[in-house]
Amino acid sequence: MNFYPPQHLAATVEQEVESIYLASEQYFVALFTKHKQALAVTPLVAADAFIALTNALLTDILYNTPQAVATRRVEASWHVFYTGIKK
């Protein structure tokens, strides 16, 4: 599977993807800021970790990981993520 756009669309796609990443970062930083008293890390660190975790899990699902394995990985990942960010 190829994740790269055709060369003539590369710059446009890169700008769009960057815009989406920035918007999602801003959204999650704002969300975690509302709950910063419960965090052991900064809202930006929590947002970055959350985005990285969801990207990894979605990529895993994209590559047709068996359902039982995907479910186990999601549950384990959320447990580790939440344990790591809460006070």
Short mmCIF file of C-alpha atoms in Angstrom, two decimals:
data_model
loop_
_atom_site.label_atom_id
_atom_site.label_comp_id
_atom_site.label_asym_id
_atom_site.label_seq_id
_atom_site.Cartn_x
_atom_site.Cartn_y
_atom_site.Cartn_z
CA MET A 1 0.00 0.00 0.00
CA ASN A 2 1.33 3.40 -0.92
CA PHE A 3 0.65 6.50 1.20
CA TYR A 4 2.35 8.94 -1.14
CA PRO A 5 0.28 11.09 -3.52
CA PRO A 6 1.23 11.59 -7.15
CA GLN A 7 4.12 14.03 -7.45
CA HIS A 8 1.98 16.81 -8.93
CA LEU A 9 -0.32 16.69 -5.86
CA ALA A 10 2.36 16.21 -3.19
CA ALA A 11 2.60 19.86 -2.06
CA THR A 12 -1.18 20.29 -1.91
CA VAL A 13 -1.68 17.06 0.02
CA GLU A 14 1.16 17.91 2.40
CA GLN A 15 -0.45 21.29 3.17
CA GLU A 16 -3.83 19.67 3.81
CA VAL A 17 -2.38 16.98 6.05
CA GLU A 18 -0.38 19.56 7.99
CA SER A 19 -3.55 21.62 8.43
CA ILE A 20 -5.43 18.60 9.75
CA TYR A 21 -2.61 17.73 12.17
CA LEU A 22 -2.46 21.30 13.46
CA ALA A 23 -6.24 21.46 13.94
CA SER A 24 -6.31 18.13 15.79
CA GLU A 25 -3.38 19.19 17.98
CA GLN A 26 -5.13 22.45 18.86
CA TYR A 27 -8.37 20.61 19.62
CA PHE A 28 -6.75 18.05 21.91
CA VAL A 29 -4.52 20.57 23.67
CA ALA A 30 -7.64 22.62 24.44
CA LEU A 31 -9.47 19.51 25.63
CA PHE A 32 -6.63 18.39 27.89
CA THR A 33 -6.19 21.96 29.17
CA LYS A 34 -9.75 21.81 30.51
CA HIS A 35 -8.69 18.79 32.58
CA LYS A 36 -5.10 19.76 33.36
CA GLN A 37 -5.62 19.42 37.11
CA ALA A 38 -5.99 15.66 36.56
CA LEU A 39 -2.88 15.38 34.38
CA ALA A 40 0.63 14.41 35.43
CA VAL A 41 1.94 15.88 32.15
CA THR A 42 1.32 19.08 30.22
CA PRO A 43 -1.70 19.31 27.92
CA LEU A 44 0.64 19.38 24.90
CA VAL A 45 2.39 16.17 26.00
CA ALA A 46 -0.97 14.48 26.59
CA ALA A 47 -2.22 15.63 23.18
CA ASP A 48 0.94 14.48 21.40
CA ALA A 49 0.79 11.08 23.10
CA PHE A 50 -2.92 10.70 22.32
CA ILE A 51 -2.44 11.58 18.65
CA ALA A 52 0.55 9.24 18.33
CA LEU A 53 -1.38 6.43 20.00
CA THR A 54 -4.46 6.81 17.82
CA ASN A 55 -2.33 7.07 14.67
CA ALA A 56 -0.55 3.84 15.59
CA LEU A 57 -3.78 2.02 16.37
CA LEU A 58 -5.46 3.19 13.17
CA THR A 59 -2.45 2.09 11.14
CA ASP A 60 -2.59 -1.30 12.85
CA ILE A 61 -6.27 -1.62 11.93
CA LEU A 62 -5.56 -0.43 8.37
CA TYR A 63 -3.22 -3.37 7.88
CA ASN A 64 -5.99 -5.84 8.76
CA THR A 65 -4.83 -6.88 12.20
CA PRO A 66 -7.11 -9.71 13.38
CA GLN A 67 -10.03 -8.40 15.46
CA ALA A 68 -9.01 -10.16 18.67
CA VAL A 69 -5.47 -8.81 18.44
CA ALA A 70 -6.66 -5.30 17.57
CA THR A 71 -9.08 -5.29 20.52
CA ARG A 72 -6.36 -6.48 22.88
CA ARG A 73 -3.96 -3.80 21.61
CA VAL A 74 -6.54 -1.02 21.92
CA GLU A 75 -7.38 -2.01 25.50
CA ALA A 76 -3.72 -2.30 26.50
CA SER A 77 -2.80 0.98 24.81
CA TRP A 78 -5.58 2.97 26.47
CA HIS A 79 -4.66 1.53 29.86
CA VAL A 80 -1.00 2.51 29.46
CA PHE A 81 -1.91 5.93 28.02
CA TYR A 82 -4.33 6.79 30.84
CA THR A 83 -2.00 5.47 33.53
CA GLY A 84 0.79 7.58 32.10
CA ILE A 85 -1.06 10.91 31.96
CA LYS A 86 -3.13 10.90 35.15
CA LYS A 87 -1.95 12.20 38.50
#
